[in-house]
JSON list of C-alpha atoms in Angstrom, two decimals:
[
{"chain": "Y", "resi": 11, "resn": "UNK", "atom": "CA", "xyz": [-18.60, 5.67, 6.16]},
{"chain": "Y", "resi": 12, "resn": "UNK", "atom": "CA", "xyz": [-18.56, 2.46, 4.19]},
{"chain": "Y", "resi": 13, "resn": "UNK", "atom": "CA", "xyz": [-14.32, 3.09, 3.27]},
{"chain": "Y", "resi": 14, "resn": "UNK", "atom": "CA", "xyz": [-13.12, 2.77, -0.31]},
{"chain": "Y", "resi": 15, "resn": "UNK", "atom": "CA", "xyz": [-15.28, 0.49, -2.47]},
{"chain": "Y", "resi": 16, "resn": "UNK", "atom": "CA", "xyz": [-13.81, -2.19, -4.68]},
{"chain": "Y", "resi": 17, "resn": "UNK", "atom": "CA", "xyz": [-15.98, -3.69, -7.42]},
{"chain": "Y", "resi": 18, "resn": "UNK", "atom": "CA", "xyz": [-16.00, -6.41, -8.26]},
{"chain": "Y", "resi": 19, "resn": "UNK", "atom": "CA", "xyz": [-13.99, -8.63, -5.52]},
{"chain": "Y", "resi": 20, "resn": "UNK", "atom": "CA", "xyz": [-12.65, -11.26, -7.99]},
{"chain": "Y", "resi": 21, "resn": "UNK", "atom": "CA", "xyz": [-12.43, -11.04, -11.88]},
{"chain": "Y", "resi": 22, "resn": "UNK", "atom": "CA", "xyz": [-11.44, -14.00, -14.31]},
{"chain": "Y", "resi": 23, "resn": "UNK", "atom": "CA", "xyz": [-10.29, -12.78, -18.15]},
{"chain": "Y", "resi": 24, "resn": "UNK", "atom": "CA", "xyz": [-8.89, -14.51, -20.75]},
{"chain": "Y", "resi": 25, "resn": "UNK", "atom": "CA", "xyz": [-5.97, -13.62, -22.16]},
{"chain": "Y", "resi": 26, "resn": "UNK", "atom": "CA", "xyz": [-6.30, -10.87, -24.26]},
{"chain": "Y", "resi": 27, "resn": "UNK", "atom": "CA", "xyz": [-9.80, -9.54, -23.50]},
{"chain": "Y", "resi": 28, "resn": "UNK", "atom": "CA", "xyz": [-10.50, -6.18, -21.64]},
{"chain": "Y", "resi": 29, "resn": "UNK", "atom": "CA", "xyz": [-10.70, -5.47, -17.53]},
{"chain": "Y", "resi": 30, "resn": "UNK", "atom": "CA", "xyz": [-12.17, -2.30, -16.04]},
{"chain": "Y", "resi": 31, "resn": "UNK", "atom": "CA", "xyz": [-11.37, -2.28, -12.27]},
{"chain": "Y", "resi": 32, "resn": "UNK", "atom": "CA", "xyz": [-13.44, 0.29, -10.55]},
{"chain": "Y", "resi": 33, "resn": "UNK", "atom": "CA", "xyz": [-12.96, 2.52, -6.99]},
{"chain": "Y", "resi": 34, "resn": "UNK", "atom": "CA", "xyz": [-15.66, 4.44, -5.41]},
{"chain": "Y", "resi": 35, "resn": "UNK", "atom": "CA", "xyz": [-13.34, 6.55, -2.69]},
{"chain": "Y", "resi": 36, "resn": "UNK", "atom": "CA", "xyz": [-14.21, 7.56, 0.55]},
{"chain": "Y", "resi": 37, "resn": "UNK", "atom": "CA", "xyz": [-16.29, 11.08, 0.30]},
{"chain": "Y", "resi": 38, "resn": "UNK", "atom": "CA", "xyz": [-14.66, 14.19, 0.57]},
{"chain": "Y", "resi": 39, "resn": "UNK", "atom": "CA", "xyz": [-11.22, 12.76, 0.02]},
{"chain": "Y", "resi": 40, "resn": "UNK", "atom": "CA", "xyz": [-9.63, 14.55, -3.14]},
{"chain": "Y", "resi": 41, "resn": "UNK", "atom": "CA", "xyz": [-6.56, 12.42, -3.69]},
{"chain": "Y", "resi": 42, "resn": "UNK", "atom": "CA", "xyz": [-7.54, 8.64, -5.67]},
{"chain": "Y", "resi": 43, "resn": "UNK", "atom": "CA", "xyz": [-4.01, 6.23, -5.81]},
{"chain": "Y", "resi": 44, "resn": "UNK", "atom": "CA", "xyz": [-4.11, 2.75, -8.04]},
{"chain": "Y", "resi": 45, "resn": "UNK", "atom": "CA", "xyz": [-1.61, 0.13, -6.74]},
{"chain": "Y", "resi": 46, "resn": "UNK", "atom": "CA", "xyz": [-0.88, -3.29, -7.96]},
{"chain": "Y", "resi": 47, "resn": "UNK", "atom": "CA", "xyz": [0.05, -6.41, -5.19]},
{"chain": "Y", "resi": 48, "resn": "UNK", "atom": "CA", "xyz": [1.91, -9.22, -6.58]},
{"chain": "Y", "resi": 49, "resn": "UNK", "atom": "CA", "xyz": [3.61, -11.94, -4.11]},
{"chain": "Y", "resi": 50, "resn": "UNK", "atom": "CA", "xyz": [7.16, -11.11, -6.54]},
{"chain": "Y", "resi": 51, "resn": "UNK", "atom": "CA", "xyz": [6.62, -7.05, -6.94]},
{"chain": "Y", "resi": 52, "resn": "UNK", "atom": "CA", "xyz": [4.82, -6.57, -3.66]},
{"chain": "Y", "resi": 53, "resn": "UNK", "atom": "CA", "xyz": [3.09, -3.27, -3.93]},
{"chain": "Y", "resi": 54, "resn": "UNK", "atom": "CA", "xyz": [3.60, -1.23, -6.98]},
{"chain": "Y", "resi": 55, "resn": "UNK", "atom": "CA", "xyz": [2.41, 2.59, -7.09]},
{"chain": "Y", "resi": 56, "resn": "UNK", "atom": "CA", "xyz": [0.57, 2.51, -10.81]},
{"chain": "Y", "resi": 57, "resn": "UNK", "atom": "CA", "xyz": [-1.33, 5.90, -10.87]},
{"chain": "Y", "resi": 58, "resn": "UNK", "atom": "CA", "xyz": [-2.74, 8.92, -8.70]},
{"chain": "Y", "resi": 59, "resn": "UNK", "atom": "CA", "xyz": [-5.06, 11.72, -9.44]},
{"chain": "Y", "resi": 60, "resn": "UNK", "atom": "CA", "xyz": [-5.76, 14.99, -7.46]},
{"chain": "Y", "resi": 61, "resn": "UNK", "atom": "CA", "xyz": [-9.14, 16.60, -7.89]},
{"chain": "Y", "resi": 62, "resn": "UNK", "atom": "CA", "xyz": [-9.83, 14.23, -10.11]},
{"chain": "Y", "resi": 63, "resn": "UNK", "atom": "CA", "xyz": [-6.77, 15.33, -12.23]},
{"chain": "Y", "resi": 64, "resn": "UNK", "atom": "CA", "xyz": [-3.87, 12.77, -13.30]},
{"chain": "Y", "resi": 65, "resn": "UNK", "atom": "CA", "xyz": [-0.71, 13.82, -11.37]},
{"chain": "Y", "resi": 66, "resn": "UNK", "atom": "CA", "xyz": [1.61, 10.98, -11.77]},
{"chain": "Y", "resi": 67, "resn": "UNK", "atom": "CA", "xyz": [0.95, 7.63, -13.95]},
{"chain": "Y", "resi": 68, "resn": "UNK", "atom": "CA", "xyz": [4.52, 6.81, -13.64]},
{"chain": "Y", "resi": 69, "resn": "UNK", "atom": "CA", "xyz": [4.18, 3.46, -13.01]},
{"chain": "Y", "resi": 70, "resn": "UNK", "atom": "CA", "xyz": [1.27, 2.48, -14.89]},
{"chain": "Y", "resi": 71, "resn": "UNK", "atom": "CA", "xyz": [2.59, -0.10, -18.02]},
{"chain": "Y", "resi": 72, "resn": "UNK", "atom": "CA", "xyz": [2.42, 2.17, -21.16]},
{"chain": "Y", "resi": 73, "resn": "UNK", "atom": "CA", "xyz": [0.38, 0.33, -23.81]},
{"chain": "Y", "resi": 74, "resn": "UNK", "atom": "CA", "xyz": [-2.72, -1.23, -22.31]},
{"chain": "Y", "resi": 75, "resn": "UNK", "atom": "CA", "xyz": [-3.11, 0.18, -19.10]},
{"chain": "Y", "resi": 76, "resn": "UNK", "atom": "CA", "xyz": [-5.15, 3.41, -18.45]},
{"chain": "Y", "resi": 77, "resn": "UNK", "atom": "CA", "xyz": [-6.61, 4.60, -15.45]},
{"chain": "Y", "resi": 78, "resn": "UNK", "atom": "CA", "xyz": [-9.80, 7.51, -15.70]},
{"chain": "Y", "resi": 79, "resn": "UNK", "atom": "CA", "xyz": [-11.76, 9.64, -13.02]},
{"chain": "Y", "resi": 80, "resn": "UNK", "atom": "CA", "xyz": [-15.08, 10.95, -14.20]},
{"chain": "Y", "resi": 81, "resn": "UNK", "atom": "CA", "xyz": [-15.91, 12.59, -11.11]},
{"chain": "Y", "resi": 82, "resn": "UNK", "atom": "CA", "xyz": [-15.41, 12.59, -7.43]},
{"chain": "Y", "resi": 83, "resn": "UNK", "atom": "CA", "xyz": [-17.10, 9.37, -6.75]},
{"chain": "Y", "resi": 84, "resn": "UNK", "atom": "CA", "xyz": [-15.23, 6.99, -9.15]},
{"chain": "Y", "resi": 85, "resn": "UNK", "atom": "CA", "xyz": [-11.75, 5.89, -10.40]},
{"chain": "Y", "resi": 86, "resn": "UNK", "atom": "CA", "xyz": [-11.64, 3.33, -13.31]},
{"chain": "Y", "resi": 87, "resn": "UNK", "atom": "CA", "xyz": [-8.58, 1.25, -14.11]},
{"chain": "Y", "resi": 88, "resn": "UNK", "atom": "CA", "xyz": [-8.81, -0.32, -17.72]},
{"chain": "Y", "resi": 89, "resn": "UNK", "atom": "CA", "xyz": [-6.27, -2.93, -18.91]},
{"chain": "Y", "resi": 90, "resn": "UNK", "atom": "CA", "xyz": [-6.41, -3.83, -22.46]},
{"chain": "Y", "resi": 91, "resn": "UNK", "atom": "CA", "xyz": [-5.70, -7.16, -24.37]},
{"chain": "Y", "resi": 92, "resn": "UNK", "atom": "CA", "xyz": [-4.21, -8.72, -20.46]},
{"chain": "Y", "resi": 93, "resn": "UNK", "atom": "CA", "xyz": [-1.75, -10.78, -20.36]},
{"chain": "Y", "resi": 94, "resn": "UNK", "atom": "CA", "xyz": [-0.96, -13.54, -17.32]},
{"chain": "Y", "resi": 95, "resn": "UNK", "atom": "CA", "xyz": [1.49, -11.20, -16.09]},
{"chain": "Y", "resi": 96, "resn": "UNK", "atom": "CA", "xyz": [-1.56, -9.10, -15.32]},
{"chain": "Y", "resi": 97, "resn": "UNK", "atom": "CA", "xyz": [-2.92, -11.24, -13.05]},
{"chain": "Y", "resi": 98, "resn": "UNK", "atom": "CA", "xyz": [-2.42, -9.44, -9.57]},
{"chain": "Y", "resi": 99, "resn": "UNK", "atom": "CA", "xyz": [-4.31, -7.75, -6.66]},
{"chain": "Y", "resi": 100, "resn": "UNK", "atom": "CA", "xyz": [-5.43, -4.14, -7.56]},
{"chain": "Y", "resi": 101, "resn": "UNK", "atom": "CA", "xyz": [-5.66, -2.01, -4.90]},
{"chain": "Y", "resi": 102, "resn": "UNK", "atom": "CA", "xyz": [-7.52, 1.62, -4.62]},
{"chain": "Y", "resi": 103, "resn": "UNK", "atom": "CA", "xyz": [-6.73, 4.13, -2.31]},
{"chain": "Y", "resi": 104, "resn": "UNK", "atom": "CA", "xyz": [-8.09, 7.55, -1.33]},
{"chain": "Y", "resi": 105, "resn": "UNK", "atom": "CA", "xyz": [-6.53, 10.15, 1.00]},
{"chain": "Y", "resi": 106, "resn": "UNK", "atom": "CA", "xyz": [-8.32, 13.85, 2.43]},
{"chain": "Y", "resi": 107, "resn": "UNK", "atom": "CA", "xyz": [-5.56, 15.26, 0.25]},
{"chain": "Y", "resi": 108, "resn": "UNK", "atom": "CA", "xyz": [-2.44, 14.36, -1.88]},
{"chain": "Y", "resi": 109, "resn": "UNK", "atom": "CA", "xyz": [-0.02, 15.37, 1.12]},
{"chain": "Y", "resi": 110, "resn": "UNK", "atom": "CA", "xyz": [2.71, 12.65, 1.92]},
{"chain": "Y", "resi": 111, "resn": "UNK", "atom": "CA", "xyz": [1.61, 12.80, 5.47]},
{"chain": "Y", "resi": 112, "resn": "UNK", "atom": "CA", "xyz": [-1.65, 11.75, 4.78]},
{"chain": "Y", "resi": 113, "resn": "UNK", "atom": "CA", "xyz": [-2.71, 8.36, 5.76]},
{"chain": "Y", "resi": 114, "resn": "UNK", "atom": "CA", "xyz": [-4.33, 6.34, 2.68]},
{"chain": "Y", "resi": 115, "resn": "UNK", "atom": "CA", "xyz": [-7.51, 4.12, 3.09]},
{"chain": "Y", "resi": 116, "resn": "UNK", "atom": "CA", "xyz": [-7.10, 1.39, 0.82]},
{"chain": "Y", "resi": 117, "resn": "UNK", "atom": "CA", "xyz": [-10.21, -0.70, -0.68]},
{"chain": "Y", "resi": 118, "resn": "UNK", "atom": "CA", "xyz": [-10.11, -4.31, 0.07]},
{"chain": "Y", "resi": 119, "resn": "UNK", "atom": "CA", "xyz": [-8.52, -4.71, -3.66]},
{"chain": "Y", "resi": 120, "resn": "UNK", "atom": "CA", "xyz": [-9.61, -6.50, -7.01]},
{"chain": "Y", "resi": 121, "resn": "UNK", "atom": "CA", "xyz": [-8.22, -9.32, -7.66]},
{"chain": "Y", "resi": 122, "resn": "UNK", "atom": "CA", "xyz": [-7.42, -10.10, -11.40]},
{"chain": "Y", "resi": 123, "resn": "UNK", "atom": "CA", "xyz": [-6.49, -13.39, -12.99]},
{"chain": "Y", "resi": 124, "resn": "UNK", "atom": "CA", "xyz": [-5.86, -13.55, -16.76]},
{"chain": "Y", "resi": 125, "resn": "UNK", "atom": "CA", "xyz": [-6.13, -17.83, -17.88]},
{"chain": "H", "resi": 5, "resn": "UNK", "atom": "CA", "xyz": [14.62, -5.88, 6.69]},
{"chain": "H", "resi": 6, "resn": "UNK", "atom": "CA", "xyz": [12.14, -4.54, 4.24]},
{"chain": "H", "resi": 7, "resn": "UNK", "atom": "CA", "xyz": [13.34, -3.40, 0.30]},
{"chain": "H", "resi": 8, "resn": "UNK", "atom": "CA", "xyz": [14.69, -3.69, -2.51]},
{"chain": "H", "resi": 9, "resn": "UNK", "atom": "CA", "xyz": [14.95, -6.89, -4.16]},
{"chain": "H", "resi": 10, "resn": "UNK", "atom": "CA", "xyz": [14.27, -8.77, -0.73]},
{"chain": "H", "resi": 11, "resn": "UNK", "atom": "CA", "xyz": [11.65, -11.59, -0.40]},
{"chain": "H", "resi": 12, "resn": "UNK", "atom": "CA", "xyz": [9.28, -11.21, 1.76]},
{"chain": "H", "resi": 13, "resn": "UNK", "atom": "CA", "xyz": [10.24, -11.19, 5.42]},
{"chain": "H", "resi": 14, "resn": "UNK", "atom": "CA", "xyz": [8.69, -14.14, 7.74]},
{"chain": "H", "resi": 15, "resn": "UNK", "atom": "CA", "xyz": [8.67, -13.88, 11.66]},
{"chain": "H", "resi": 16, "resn": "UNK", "atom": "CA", "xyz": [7.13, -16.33, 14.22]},
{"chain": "H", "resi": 17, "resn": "UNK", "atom": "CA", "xyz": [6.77, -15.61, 17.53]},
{"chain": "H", "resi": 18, "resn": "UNK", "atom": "CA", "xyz": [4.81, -16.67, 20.52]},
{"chain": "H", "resi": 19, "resn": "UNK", "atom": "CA", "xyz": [1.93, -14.68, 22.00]},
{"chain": "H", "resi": 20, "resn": "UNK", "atom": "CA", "xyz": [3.12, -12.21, 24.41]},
{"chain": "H", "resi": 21, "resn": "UNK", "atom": "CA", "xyz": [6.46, -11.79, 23.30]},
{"chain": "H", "resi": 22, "resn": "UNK", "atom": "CA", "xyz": [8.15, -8.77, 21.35]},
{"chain": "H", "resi": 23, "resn": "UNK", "atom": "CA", "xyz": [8.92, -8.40, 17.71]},
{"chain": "H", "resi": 24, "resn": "UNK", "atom": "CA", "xyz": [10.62, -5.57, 15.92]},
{"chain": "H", "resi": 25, "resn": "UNK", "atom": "CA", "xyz": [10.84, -5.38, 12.47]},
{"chain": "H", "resi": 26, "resn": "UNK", "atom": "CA", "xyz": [12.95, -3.33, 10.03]},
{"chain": "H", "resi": 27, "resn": "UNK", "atom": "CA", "xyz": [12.76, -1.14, 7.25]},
{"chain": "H", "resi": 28, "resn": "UNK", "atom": "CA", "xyz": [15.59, 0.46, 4.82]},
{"chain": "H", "resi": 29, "resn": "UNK", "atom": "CA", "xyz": [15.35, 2.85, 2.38]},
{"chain": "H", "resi": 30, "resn": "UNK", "atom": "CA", "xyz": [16.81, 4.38, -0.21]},
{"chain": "H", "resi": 31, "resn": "UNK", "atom": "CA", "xyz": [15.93, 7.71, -0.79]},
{"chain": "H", "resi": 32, "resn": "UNK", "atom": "CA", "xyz": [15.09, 10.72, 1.76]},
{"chain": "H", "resi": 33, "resn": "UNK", "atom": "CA", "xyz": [11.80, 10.37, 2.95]},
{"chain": "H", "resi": 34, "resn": "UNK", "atom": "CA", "xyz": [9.77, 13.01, 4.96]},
{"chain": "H", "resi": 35, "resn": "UNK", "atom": "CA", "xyz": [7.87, 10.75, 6.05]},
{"chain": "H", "resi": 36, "resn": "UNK", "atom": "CA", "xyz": [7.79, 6.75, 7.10]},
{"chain": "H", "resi": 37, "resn": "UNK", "atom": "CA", "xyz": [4.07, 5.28, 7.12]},
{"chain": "H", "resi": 38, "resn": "UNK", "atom": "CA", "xyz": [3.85, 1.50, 8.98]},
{"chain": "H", "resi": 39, "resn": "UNK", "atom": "CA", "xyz": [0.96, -0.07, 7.69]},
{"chain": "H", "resi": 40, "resn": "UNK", "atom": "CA", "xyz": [-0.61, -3.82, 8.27]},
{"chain": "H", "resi": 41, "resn": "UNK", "atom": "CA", "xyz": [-2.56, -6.02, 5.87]},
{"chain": "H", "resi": 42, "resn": "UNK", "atom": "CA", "xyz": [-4.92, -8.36, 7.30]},
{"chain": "H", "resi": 43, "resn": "UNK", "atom": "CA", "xyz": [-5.88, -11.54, 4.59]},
{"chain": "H", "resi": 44, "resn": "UNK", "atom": "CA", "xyz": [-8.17, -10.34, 2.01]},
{"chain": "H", "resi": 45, "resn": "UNK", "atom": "CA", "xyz": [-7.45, -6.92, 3.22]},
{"chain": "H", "resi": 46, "resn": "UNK", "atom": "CA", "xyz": [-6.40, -4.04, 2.52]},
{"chain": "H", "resi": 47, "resn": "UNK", "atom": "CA", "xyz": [-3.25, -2.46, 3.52]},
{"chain": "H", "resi": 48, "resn": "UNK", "atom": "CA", "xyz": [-4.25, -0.06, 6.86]},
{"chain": "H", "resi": 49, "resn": "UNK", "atom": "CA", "xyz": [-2.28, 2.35, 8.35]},
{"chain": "H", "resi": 50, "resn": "UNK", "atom": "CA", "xyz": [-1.08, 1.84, 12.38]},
{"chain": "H", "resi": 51, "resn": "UNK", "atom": "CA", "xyz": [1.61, 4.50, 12.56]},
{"chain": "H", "resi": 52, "resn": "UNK", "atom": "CA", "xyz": [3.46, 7.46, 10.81]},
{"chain": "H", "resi": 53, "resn": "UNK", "atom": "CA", "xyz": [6.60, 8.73, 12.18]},
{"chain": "H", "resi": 54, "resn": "UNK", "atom": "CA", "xyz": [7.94, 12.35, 10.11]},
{"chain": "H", "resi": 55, "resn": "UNK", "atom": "CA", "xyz": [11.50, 12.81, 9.50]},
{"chain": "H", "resi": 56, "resn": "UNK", "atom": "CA", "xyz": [11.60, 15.60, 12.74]},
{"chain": "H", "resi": 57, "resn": "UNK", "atom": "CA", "xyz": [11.12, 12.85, 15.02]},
{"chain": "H", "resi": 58, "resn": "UNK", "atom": "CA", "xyz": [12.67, 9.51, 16.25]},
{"chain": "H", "resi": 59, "resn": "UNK", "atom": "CA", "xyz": [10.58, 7.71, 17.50]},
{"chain": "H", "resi": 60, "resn": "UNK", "atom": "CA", "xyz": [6.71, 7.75, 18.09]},
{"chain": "H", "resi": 61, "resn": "UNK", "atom": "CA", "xyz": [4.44, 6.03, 19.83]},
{"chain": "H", "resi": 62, "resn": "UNK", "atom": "CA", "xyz": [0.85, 4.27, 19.62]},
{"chain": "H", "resi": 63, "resn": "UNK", "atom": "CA", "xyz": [-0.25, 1.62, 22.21]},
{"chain": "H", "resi": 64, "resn": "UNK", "atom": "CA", "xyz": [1.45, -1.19, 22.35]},
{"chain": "H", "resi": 65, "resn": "UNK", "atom": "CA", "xyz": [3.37, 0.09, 18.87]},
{"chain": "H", "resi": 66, "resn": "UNK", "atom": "CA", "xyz": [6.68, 1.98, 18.73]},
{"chain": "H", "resi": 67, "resn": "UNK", "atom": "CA", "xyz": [8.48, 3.53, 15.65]},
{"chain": "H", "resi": 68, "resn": "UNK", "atom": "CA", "xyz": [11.67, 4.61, 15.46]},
{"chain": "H", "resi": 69, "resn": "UNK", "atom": "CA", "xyz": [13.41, 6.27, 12.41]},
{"chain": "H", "resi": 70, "resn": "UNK", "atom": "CA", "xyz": [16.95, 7.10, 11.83]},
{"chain": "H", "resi": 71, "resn": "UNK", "atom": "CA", "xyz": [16.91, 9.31, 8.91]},
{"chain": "H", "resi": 72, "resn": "UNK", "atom": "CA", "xyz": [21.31, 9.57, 8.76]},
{"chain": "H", "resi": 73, "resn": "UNK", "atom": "CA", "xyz": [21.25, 5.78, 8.01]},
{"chain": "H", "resi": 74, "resn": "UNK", "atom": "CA", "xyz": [17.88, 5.77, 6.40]},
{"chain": "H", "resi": 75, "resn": "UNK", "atom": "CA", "xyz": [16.02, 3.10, 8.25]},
{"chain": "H", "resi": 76, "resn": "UNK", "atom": "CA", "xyz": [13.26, 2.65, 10.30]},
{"chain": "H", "resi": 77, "resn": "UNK", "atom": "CA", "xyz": [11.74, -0.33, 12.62]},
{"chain": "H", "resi": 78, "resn": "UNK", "atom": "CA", "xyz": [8.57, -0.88, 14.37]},
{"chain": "H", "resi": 79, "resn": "UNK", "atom": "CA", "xyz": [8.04, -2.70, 17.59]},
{"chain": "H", "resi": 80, "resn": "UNK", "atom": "CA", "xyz": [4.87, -4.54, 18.83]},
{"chain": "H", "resi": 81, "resn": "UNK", "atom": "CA", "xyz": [4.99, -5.35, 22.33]},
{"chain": "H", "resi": 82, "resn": "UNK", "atom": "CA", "xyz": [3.24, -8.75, 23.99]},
{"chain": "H", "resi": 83, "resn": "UNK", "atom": "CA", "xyz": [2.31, -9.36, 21.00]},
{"chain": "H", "resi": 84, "resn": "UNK", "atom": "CA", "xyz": [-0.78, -10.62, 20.37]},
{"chain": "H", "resi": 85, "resn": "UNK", "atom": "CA", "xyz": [-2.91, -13.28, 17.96]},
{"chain": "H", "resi": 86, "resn": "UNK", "atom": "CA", "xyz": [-4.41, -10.29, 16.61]},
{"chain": "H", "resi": 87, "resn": "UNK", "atom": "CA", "xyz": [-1.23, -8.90, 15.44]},
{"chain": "H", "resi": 88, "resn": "UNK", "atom": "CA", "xyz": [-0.76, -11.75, 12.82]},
{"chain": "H", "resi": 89, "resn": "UNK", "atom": "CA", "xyz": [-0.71, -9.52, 9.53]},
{"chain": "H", "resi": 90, "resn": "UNK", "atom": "CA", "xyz": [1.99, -8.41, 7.03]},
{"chain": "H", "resi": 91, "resn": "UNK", "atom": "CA", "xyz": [3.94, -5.09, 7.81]},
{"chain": "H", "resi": 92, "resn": "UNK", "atom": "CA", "xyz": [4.63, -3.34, 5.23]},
{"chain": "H", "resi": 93, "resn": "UNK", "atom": "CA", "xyz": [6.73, 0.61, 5.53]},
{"chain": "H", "resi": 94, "resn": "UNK", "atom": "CA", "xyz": [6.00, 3.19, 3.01]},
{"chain": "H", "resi": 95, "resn": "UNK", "atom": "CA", "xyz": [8.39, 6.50, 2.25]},
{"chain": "H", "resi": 96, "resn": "UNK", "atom": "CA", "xyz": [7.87, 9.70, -0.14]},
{"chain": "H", "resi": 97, "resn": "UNK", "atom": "CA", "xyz": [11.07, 9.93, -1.58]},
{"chain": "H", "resi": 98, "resn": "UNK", "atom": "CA", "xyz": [11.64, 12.91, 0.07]},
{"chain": "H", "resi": 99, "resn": "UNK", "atom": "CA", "xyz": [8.88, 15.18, -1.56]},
{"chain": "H", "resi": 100, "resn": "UNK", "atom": "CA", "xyz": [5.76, 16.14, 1.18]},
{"chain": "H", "resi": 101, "resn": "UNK", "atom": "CA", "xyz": [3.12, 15.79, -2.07]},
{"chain": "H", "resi": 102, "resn": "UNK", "atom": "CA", "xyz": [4.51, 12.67, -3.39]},
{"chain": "H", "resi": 103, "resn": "UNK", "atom": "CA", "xyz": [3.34, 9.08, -3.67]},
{"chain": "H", "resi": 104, "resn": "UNK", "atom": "CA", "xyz": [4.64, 6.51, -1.25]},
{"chain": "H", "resi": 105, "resn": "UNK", "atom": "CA", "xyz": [6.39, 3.41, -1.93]},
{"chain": "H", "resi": 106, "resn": "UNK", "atom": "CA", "xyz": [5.97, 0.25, -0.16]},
{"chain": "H", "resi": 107, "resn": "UNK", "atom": "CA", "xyz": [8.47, -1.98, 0.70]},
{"chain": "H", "resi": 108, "resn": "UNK", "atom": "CA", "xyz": [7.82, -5.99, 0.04]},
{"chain": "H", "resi": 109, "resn": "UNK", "atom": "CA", "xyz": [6.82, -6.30, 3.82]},
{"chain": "H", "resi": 110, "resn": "UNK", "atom": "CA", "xyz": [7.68, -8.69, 6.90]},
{"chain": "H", "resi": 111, "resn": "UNK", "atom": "CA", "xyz": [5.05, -11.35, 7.33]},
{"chain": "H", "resi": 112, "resn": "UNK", "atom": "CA", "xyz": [4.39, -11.91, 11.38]},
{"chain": "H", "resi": 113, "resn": "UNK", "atom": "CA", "xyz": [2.94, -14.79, 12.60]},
{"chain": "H", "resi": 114, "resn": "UNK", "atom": "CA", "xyz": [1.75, -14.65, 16.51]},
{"chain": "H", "resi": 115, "resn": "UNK", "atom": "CA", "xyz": [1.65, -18.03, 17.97]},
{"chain": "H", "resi": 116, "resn": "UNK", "atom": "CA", "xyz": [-0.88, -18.87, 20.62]}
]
């Protein structure tokens, strides 16, 4: 069980073009979370999906960000036009199932920097 | 402690001795996850303690949660080089299907 994948490690944008994160999560696990890891915010909850449905995107910013699962083997997380402010660690996690209780195996993150 | 609008937390300690760390928050939780990021890292989890109980046990790590003042705090005992991480506690806001949030976490540093 290679864990929750993370591609790519490390991604440079300029300001204002396009990033697509993406999160292969472990298999069999039907719950996918997005988080966001900034040294001020610390970790921010950004989106989940259950079966591959959206549940909650309460925390993802409304206008450029947008988060997808196509099936059970991949999550993407799409920011349009970024900004600096974008510039953070993403992290993916999956769980067995959406359950509170349930521990989350998080990927070993994106991290984005917008010059 | 852990939350809020707190920086993050900084400990130092030597190798061998104890540390205990806290974590308030603000909501009911039914659950309090303890996890640990390593550099590079991921966050992983090391302990879960449910709102039934107060306190739980794993190795050398002990939880504790008092839900009446809504706080928790984990103890590592003799610590140990290996222990250097960040701690960071996670709740559900009180519903069993719900996200978790994370609080800013308490960075431990295990001296040799």
């Amino acid at each position: 069980n290679a864990g929750v994948i993370q591609t790519p490690r490390h991604k440079v944008t300029g300001k204002g073009q396009e990033a697509t994160l993406w999160c292969e999560p472990i298999s069999g696990h039907s719950a996918v979370f997005w988080y966001r890891q900034t040294i001020v915010q610390g970790l921010e909850f950004l989106t989940y999906f259950r079966n591959q449905a959206p549940i909650d995107d309460s925390g993802m910013p409304k206008e450029r960000f947008s988060a997808q699962m196509p099936n059970q083997s991949h999550s993407t997380l799409k920011i349009q036009s970024t900004q600096p402010q974008d510039s953070a660690v993403y992290l993916c996690a999956s769980s067995r199932t959406s359950g509170s209780a349930e521990t989350l195996y998080f990927g070993s993150g994106t991290r984005l920097t917008v010059l | 402690s852990q939350w809020g609008e707190e920086n993050l937390q900084a400990l130092s300690i030597q190798e061998g001795e104890d540390v205990t760390m806290n974590c308030s928050y603000k909501t009911y939780t039914t659950v309090v996850h303890w996890y640990r990021q390593d550099s590079g890292r991921g966050p992983a989890l090391i302990i879960l303690i449910r709102s039934n109980e107060r306190e739980k046990r794993s190795g050398r790590l002990r939880a504790t949660l008092d839900t009446s003042s809504q706080s928790s705090s984990l103890s590592i005992t003799a610590a140990q080089c290996e222990d250097t991480a960040v701690y960071f506690c996670a709740t559900d806001g009180g519903s069993a299907g719900n996200k978790l949030t994370f609080g800013i976490g308490t960075r431990v540093l295990v001296r040799p």
